[in-house]
Coordinates of C-alpha atoms and ligand atoms in Angstrom, one line a residue:
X1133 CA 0.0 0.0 0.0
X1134 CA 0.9 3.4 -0.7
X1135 CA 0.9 5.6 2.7
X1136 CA -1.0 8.6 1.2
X1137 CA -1.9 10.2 4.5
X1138 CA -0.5 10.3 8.7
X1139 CA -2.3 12.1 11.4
X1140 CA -1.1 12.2 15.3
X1141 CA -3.9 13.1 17.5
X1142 CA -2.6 13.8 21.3
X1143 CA -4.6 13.0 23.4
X1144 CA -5.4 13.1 27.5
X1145 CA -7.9 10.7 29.0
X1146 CA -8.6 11.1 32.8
X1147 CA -7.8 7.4 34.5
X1148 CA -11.0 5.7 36.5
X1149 CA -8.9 5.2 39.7
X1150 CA -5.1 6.9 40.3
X1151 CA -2.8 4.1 39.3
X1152 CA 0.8 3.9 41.6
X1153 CA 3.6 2.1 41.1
X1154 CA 7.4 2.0 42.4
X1155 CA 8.0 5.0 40.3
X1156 CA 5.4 7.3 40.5
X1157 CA 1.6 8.0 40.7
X1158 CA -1.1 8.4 37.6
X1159 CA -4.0 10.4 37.2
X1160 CA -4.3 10.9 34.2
X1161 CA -3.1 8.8 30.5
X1162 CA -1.7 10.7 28.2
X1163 CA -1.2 8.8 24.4
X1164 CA -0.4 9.1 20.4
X1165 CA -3.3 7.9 18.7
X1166 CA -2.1 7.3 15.1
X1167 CA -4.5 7.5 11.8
X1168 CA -2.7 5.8 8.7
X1169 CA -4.5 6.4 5.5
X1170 CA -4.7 4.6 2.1
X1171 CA -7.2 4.1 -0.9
X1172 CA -10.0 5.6 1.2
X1173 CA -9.3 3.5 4.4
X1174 CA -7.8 3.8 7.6
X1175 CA -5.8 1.8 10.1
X1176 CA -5.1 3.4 14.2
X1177 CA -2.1 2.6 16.6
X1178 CA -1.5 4.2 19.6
X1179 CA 1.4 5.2 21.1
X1180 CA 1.5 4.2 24.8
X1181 CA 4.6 6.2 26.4
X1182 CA 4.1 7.5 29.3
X1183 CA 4.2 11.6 29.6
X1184 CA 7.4 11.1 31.6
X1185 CA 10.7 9.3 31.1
X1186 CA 9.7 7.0 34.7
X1187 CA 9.4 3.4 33.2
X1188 CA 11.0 3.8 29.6
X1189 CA 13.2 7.2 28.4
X1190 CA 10.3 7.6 26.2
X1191 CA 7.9 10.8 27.1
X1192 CA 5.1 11.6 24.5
X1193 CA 7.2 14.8 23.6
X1194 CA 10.0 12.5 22.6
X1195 CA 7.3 10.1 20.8
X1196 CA 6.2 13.3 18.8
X1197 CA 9.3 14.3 17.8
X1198 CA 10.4 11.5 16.7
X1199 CA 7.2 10.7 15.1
X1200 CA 7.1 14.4 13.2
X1201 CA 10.7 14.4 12.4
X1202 CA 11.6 11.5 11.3
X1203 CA 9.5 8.3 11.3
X1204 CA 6.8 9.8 9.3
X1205 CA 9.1 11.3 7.1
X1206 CA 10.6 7.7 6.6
X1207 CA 7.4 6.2 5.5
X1208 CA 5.4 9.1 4.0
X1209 CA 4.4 8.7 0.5
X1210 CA 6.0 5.0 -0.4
X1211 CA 5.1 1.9 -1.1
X1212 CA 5.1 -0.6 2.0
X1213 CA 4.1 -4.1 1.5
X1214 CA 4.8 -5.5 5.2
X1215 CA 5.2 -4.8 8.5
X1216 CA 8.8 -6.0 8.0
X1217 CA 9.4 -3.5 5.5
X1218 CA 8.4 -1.0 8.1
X1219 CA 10.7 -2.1 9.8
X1220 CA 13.3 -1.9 7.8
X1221 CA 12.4 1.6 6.6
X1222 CA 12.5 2.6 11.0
X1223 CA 15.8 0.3 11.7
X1224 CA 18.5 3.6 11.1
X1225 CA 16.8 5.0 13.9
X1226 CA 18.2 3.4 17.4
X1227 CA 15.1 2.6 19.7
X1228 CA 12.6 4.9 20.5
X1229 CA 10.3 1.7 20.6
X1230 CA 7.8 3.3 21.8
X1231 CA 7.2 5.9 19.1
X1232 CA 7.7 3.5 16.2
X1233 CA 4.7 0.9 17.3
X1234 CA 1.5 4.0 17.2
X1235 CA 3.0 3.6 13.6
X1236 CA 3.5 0.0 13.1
X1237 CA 0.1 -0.5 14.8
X1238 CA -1.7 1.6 12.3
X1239 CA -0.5 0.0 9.4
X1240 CA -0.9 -3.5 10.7
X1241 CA -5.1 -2.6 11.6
X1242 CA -5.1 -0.7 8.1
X1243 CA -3.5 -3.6 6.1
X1244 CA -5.7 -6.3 7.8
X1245 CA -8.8 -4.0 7.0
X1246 CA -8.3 -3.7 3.2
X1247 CA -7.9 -7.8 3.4
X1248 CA -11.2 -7.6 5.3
X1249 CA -9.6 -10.2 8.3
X1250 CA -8.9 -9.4 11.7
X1251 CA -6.1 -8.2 13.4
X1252 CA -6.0 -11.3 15.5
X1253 CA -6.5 -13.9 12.6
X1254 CA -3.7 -11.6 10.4
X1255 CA -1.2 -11.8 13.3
X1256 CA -1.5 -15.9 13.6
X1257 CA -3.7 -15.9 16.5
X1258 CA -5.4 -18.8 17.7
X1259 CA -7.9 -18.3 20.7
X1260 CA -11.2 -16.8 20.4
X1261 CA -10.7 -15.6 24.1
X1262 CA -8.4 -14.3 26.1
X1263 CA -8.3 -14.7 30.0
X1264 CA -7.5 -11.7 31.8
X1265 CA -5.6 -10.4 34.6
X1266 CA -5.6 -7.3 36.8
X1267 CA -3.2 -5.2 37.6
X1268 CA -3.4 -3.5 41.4
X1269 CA -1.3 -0.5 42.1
X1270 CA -0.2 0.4 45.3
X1271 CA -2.8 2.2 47.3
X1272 CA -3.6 4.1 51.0
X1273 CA -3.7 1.0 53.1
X1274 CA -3.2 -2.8 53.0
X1275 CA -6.9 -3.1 53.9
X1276 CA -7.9 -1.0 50.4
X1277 CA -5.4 -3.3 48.6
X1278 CA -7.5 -6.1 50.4
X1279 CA -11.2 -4.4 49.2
X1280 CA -9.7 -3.5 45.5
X1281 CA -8.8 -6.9 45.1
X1282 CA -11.6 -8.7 46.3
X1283 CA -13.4 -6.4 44.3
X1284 CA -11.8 -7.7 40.8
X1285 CA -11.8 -11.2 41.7
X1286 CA -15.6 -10.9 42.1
X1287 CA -15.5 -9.2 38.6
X1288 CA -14.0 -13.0 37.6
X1289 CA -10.5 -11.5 37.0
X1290 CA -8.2 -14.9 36.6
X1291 CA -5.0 -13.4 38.2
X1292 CA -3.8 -10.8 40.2
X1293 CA -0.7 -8.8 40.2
X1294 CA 0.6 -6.2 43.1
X1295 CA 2.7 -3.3 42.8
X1296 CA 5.7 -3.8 45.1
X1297 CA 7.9 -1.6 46.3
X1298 CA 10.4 -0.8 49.4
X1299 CA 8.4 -0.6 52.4
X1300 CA 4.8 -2.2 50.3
X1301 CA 6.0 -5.8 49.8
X1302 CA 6.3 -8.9 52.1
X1303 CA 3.8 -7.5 55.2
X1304 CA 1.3 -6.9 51.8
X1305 CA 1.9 -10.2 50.4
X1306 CA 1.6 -11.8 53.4
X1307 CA -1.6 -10.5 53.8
X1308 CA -3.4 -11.1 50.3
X1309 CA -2.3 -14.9 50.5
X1310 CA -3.4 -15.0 53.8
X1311 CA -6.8 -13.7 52.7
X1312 CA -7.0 -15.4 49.2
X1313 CA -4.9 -18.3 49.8
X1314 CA -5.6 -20.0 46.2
X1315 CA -5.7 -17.3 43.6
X1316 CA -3.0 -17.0 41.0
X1317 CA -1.0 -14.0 42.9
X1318 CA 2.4 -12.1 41.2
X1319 CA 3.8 -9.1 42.0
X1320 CA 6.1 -6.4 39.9
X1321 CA 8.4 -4.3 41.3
X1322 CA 9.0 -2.1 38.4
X1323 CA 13.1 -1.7 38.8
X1324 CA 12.6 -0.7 42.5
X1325 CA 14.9 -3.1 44.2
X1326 CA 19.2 -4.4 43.9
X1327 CA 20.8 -7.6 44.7
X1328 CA 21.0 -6.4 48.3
X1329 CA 17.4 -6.8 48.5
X1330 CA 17.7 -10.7 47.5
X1331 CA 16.6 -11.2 51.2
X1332 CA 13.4 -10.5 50.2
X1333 CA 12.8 -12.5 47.2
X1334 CA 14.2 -15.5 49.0
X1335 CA 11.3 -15.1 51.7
X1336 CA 8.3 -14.4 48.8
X1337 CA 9.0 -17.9 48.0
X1338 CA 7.4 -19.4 50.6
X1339 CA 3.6 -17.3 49.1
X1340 CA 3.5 -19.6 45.7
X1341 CA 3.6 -16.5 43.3
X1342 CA 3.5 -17.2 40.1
X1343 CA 5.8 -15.0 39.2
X1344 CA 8.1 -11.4 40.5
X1345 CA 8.0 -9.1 37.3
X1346 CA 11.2 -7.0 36.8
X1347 CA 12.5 -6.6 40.9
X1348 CA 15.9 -5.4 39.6
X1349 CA 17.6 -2.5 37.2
X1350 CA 15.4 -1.6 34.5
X1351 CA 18.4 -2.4 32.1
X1352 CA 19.8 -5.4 33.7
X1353 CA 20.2 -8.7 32.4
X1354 CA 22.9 -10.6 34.6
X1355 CA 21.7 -9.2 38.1
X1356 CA 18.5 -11.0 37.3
X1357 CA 20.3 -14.0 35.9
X1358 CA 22.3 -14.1 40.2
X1359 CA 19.2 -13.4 41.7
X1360 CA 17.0 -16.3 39.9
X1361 CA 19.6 -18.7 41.2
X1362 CA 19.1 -18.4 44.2
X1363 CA 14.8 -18.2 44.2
X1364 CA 12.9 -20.4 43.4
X1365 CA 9.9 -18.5 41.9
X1366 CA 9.8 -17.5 38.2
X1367 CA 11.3 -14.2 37.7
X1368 CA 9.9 -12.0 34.8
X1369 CA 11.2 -9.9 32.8
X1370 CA 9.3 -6.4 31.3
X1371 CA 11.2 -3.1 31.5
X1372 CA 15.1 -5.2 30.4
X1373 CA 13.6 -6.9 27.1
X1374 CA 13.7 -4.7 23.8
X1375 CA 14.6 -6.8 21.1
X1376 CA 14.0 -10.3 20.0
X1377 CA 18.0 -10.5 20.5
X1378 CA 17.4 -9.4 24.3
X1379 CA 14.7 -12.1 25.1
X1380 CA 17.2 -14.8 23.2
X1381 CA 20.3 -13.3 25.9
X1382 CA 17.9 -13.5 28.7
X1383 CA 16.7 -16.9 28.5
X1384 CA 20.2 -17.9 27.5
X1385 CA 21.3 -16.4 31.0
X1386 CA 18.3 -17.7 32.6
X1387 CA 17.6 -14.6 33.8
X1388 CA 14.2 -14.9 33.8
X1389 CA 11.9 -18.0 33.2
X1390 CA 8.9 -15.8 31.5
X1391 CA 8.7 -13.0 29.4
X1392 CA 6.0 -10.0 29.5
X1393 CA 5.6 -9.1 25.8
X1394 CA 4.6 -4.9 25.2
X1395 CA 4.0 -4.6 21.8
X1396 CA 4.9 -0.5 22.5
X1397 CA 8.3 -1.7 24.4
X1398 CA 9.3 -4.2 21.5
X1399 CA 8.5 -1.6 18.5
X1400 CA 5.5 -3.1 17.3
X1401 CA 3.8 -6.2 17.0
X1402 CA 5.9 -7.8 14.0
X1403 CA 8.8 -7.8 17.3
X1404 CA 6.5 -8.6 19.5
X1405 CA 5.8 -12.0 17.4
X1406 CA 9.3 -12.7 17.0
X1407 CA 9.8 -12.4 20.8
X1408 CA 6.7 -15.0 21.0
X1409 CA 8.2 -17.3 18.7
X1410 CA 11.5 -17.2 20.1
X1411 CA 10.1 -17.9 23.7
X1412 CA 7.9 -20.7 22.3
X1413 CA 10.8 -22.5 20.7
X1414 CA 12.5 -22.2 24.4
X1415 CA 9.4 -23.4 25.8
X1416 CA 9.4 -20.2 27.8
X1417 CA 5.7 -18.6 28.6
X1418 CA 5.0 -15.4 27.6
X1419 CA 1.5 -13.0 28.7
X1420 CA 0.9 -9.4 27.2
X1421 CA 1.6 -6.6 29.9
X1422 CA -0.3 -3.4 29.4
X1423 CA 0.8 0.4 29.3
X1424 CA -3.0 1.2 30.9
X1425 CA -3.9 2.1 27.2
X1426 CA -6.8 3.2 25.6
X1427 CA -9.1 0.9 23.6
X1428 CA -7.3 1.3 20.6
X1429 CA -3.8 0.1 22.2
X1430 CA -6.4 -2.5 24.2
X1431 CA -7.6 -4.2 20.9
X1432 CA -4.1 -4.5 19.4
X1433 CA -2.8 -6.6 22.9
X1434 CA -6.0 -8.6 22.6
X1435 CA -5.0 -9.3 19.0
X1436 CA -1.5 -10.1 20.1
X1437 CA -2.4 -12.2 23.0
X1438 CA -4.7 -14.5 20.9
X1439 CA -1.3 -16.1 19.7
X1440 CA -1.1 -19.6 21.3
X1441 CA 2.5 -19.4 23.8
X1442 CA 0.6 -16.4 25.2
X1443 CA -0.1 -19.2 28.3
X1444 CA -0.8 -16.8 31.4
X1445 CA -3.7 -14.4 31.6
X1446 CA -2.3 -10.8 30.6
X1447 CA -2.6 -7.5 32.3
X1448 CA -5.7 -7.3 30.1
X1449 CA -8.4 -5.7 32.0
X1450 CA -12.3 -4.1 30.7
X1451 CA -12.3 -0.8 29.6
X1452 CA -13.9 0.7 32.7
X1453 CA -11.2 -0.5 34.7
X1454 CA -9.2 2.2 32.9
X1455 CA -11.6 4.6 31.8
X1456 CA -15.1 5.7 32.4
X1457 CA -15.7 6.0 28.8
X1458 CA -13.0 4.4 26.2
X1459 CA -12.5 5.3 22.5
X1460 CA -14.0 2.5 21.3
X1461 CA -17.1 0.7 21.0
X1462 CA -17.8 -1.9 21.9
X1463 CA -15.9 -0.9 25.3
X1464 CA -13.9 -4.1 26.1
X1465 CA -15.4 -6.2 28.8
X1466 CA -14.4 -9.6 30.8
X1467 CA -17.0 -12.3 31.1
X1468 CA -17.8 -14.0 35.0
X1469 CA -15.5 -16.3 34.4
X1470 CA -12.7 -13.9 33.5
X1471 CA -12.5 -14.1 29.8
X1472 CA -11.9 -11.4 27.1
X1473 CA -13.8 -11.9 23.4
X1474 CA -10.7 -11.4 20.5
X1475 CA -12.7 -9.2 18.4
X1476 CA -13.5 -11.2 15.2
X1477 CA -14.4 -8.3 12.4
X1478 CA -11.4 -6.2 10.0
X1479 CA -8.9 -5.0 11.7
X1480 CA -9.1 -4.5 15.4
X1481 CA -12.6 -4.9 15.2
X1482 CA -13.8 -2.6 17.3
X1483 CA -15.4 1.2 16.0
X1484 CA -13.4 4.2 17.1
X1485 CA -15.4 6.8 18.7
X1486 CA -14.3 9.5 16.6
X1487 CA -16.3 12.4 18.5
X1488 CA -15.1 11.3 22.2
X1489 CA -11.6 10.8 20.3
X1490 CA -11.8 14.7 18.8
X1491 CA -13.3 15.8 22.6
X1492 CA -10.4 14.3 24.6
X1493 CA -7.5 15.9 21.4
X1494 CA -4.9 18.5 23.1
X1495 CA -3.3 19.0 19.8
X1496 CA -3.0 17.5 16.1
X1497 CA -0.8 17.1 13.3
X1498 CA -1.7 15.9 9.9
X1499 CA 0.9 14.9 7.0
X1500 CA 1.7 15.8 4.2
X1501 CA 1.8 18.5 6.4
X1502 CA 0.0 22.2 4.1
Ligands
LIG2656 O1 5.1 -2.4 34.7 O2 3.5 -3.5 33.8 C1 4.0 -2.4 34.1 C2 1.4 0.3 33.7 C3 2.2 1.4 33.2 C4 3.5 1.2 33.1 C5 4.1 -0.1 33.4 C6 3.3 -1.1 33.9 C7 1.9 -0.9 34.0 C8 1.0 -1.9 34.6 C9 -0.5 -1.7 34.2 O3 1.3 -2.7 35.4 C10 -0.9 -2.8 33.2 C11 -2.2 -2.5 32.6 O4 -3.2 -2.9 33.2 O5 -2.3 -1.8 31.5
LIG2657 MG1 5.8 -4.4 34.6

């Protein structure tokens, strides 16, 4: 397809609940949603960053520039046939995952549209349902962590995860496998913790997590690999994996047993597949983490997690646990028992609200720019 046409709508959605974790608190989601045009269609991405550099050095100002300046420039106006050519065309510029997937995600929803299949079917997916997880960030009191998650397990939520940090970590896990002394139960420490702490980790073996998502340096590879040693409880790995070539290093280190695939963290979802491949050949699970993204971002991860070594219920959650209203429609919702629908019409399947999208727009920018 020829890309004829970009747009970059900024946009600001204020969250349901506040959202804390090791390195900082949310009120608000700020995102890129991208509009990719061709022969009278259009595919959307969205660009996930967070509006400051605390879990990747991405910000949504580095997105746009990056975006503005050179990725659009690098596919404006030529002929793409693949995602992999995308890729190609983005590869001189180093990283800035983040801003490349809004991209990438567009023009993966825009070319499964004009073949009339979904997203889901396009990618290789195999499930027709998801199951879903929650994730809890850190709140007031261990006795509103206790009500918040009570609250989702009611809503049939199939695993729960806890933000952890220094000073909110074993007394809390204590305490929610105390009270729920069956449920599948991980926490993620975001980066907030060193080998020092290893302490700790040895002692959270005795609660049956499932897993402990990313305790160590956000960059790290071989402190993970020391620390998994010595624990027996699957480590995880989100913030350290990239590239395809860091989840094959990883698992060759045994740094981590399981791998928490971001289509925004990975540049898009043609990475994102290879990184599910890869781990499936290793026989090493893999479940989609979440950026708390809008619908649009939300029916891209479903897509993704429809693939079959997605094993683990993802931090997949319905749209109102985000958002009081969501950009799309259908909003995305969880059965009783905890399962998500995979959208089955083109693309990602779902309608974009185009007027709540134009109401929540701080600023926009169209190319070929007039
Ligand atoms: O570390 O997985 C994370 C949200 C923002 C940034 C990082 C993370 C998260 C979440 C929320 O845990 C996942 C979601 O429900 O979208
Ligand atoms: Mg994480």
């Amino acid at each position: 397809m020829r890309i004829e046409r970009v747009e970059l709508w900024h946009i600001r959605l204020p969250l349901a609940h506040p959202f804390e974790t090791s390195f900082g608190r949310q009120e608000k989601r700020d995102a890129i949603i991208v509009k990719l045009f061709s022969q009278g269609m259009v595919g959307y991405g969205e660009t996930a960053s967070m509006a400051g550099p605390w879990y990747s050095y991405e910000t949504i100002e580095t997105c746009w520039h990056l975006q503005r300046d050179f990725l659009i420039p690098m596919m404006l106006g030529r002929e793409v046939e693949s995602a992999a050519q995308l890729i190609d065309l983005f590869a001189p510029v180093r990283g800035h995952n983040m801003a490349k997937t809004g991209l990438e995600e567009a023009f993966w929803d825009l070319s499964a549209r004009q073949e009339g299949v979904s997203l889901a079917e396009t990618l290789g997916g195999t499930r027709d349902e998801i199951e879903c997880g929650v994730s809890i960030g850190i709140q007031a009191t261990p006795s509103d962590l206790l009500k918040r998650t009570e609250a989702f397990l009611a809503e049939g939520y199939r695993r729960v995860k806890i933000k952890i940090k220094p000073g909110w970590d074993l007394s809390v896990v204590r305490e929610v496998r105390r009270v729920f002394p069956h449920i599948r139960l991980m926490v993620d420490a975001n980066s907030a913790y060193t080998l020092d702490d290893a302490d700790l980790f040895t002692a959270l073996d005795e609660y049956h997590l499932l897993m402990i998502e990313q305790p160590l340096g956000y960059d790290d590879i071989v402190d993970h690999a020391r620390l998994q040693s010595q624990i027996q409880t699957p480590l995880c790995l989100d913030e350290s994996i990239h590239t395809p070539d860091h989840a094959r290093q990883a698992l060759d280190l045994e740094s981590c047993r399981i791998i928490n695939i971001k289509p925004g963290r990975v540049g898009g979802l043609y990475r994102a597949k290879q990184i599910h491949d890869l781990c499936q050949e290793r026989g090493a699970p893999v479940w989609c983490g979440g950026m708390l993204e809008t619908g649009i971002g939300r029916a891209h991860n479903v897509a993704l997690a429809s693939l079959p070594n997605f094993q683990l219920p993802g931090d997949i959650s319905a749209s109102k646990r985000y958002y009081e209203q969501d950009l799309v429609w259908p909003p995305f919702e969880i059965t009783s028992e905890g399962m998500m629908a995979v959208p089955r019409g083109p693309g990602i399947g779902v309608e974009v609200d185009e007027e709540r999208l134009e109401k929540v727009t701080v600023r926009k920018l169209e190319f070929p720019q007039e």
